[in-house]
Short mmCIF file of C-alpha atoms in Angstrom, two decimals:
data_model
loop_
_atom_site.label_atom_id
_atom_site.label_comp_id
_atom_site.label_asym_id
_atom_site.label_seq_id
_atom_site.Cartn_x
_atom_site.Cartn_y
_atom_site.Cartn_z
CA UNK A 266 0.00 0.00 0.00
CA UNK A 267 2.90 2.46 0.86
CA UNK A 268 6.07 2.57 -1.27
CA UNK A 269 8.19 3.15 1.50
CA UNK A 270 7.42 0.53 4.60
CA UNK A 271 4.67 1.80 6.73
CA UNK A 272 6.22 1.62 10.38
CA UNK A 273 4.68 -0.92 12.65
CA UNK A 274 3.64 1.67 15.28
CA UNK A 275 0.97 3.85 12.84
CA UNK A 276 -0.24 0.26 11.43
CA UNK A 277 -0.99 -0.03 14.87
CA UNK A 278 -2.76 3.13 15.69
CA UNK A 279 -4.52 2.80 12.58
CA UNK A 280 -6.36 -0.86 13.66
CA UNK A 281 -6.32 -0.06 17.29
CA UNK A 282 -10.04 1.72 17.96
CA UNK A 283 -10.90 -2.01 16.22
CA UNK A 284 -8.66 -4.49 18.36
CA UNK A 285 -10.06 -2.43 21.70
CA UNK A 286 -13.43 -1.29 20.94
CA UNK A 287 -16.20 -4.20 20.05
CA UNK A 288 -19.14 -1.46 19.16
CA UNK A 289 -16.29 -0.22 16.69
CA UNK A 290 -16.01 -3.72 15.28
CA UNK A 291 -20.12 -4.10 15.38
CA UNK A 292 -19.71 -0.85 12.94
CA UNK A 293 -17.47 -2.39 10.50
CA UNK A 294 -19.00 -5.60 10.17
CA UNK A 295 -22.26 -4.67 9.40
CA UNK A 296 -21.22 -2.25 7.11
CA UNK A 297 -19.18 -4.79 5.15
CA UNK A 298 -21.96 -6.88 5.47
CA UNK A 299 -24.59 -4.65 4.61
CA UNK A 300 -22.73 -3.32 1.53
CA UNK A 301 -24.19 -4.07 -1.89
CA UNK A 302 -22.08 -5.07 -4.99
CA UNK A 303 -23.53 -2.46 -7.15
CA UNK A 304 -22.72 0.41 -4.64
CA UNK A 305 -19.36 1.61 -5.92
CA UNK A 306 -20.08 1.86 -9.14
CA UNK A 307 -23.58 3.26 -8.73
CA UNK A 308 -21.47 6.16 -6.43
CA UNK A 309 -18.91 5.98 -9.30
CA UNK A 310 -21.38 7.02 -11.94
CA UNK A 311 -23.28 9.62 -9.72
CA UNK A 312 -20.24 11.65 -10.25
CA UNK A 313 -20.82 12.47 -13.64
CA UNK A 314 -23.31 15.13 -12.48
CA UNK A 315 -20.71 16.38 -10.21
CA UNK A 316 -20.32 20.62 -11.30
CA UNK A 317 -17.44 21.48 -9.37
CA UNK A 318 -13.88 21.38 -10.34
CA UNK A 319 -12.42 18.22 -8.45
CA UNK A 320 -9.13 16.90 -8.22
CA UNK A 321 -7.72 12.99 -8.38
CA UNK A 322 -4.24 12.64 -6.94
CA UNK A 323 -3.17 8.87 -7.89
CA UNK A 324 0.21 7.08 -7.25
CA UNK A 325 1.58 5.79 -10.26
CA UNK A 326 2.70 2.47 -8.67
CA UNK A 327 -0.06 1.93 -6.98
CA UNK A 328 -0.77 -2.14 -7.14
CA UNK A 329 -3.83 -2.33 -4.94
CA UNK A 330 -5.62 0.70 -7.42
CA UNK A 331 -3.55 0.93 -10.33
CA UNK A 332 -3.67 4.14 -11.97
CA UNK A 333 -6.00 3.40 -14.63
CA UNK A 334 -8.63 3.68 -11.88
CA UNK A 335 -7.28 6.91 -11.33
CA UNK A 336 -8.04 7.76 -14.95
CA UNK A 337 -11.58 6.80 -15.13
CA UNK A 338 -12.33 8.24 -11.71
CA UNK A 339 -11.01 11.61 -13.04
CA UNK A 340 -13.20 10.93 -16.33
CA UNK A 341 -16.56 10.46 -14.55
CA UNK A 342 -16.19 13.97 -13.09
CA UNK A 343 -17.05 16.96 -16.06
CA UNK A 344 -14.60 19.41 -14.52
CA UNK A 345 -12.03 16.30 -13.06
CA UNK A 346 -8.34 16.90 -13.24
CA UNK A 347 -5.85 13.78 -12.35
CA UNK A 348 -2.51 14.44 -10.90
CA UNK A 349 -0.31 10.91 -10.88
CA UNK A 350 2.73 11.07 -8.44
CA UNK A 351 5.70 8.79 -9.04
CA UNK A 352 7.16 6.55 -6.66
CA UNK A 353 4.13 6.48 -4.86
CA UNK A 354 1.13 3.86 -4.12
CA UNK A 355 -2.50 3.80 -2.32
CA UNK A 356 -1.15 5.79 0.76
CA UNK A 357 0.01 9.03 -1.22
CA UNK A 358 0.19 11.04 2.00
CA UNK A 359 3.27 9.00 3.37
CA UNK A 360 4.34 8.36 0.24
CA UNK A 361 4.62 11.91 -1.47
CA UNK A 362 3.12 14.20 1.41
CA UNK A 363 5.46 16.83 -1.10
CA UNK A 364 3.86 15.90 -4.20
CA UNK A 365 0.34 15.75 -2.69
CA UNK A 366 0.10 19.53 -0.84
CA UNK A 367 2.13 20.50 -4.13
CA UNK A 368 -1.07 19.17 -6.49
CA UNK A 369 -3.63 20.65 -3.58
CA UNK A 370 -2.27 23.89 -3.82
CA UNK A 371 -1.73 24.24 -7.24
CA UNK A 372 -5.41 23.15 -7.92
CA UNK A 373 -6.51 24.90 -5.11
CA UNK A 374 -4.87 28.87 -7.17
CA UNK A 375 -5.89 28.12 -10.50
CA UNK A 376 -9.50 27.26 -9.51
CA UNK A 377 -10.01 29.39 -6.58
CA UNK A 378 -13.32 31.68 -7.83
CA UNK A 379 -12.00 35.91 -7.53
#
């Protein structure tokens, strides 16, 4: 998921609320059970009415989403622009936290209304 080993410690504050906390578990299983196969893509196409300017910031080795997911994401949304990082996977922000507030804050200028 990360490019760059993820250190054991933030794995483990990540999955802790789930290892201590049973009503958090109760929350995640019955979402993932209660999730229908269709949903994705259903959200996925909603997007097309999306008005706004929106940006997709993708790593370009990412193996669990590879970046032509990136691409059609970007696609369904009119007014979508994709930004694909190098040397980076799913978790962009320990990847490239560089490249990421870089594509945030160029988007962020050239579509920011007057």
């Amino acid at each position: 998921m990360a490019h760059k080993p993820v250190p054991d410690d933030l794995v483990d504050r990540w999955i802790e609320p789930l290892r201590r906390d049973r009503a958090a578990r109760a929350v995640l299983v019955g979402y993932l059970r209660g999730v229908r196969k269709t949903e994705m893509s259903e959200a996925a196409e909603r997007l097309r009415s999306y008005d706004r300017p929106a940006l997709v910031v993708w790593g370009r080795q990412d193996r669990m989403m590879p970046p032509d997911h990136g691409r059609r994401l970007a696609e369904l949304l009119p007014r979508g622009r994709l930004v694909e990082l190098d040397e980076c996977r799913t978790l962009i922000p320990l990847d490239r936290p560089d490249g990421l507030a870089d594509a945030i804050r160029t988007f962020v200028r050239e579509t920011a209304s007057p």
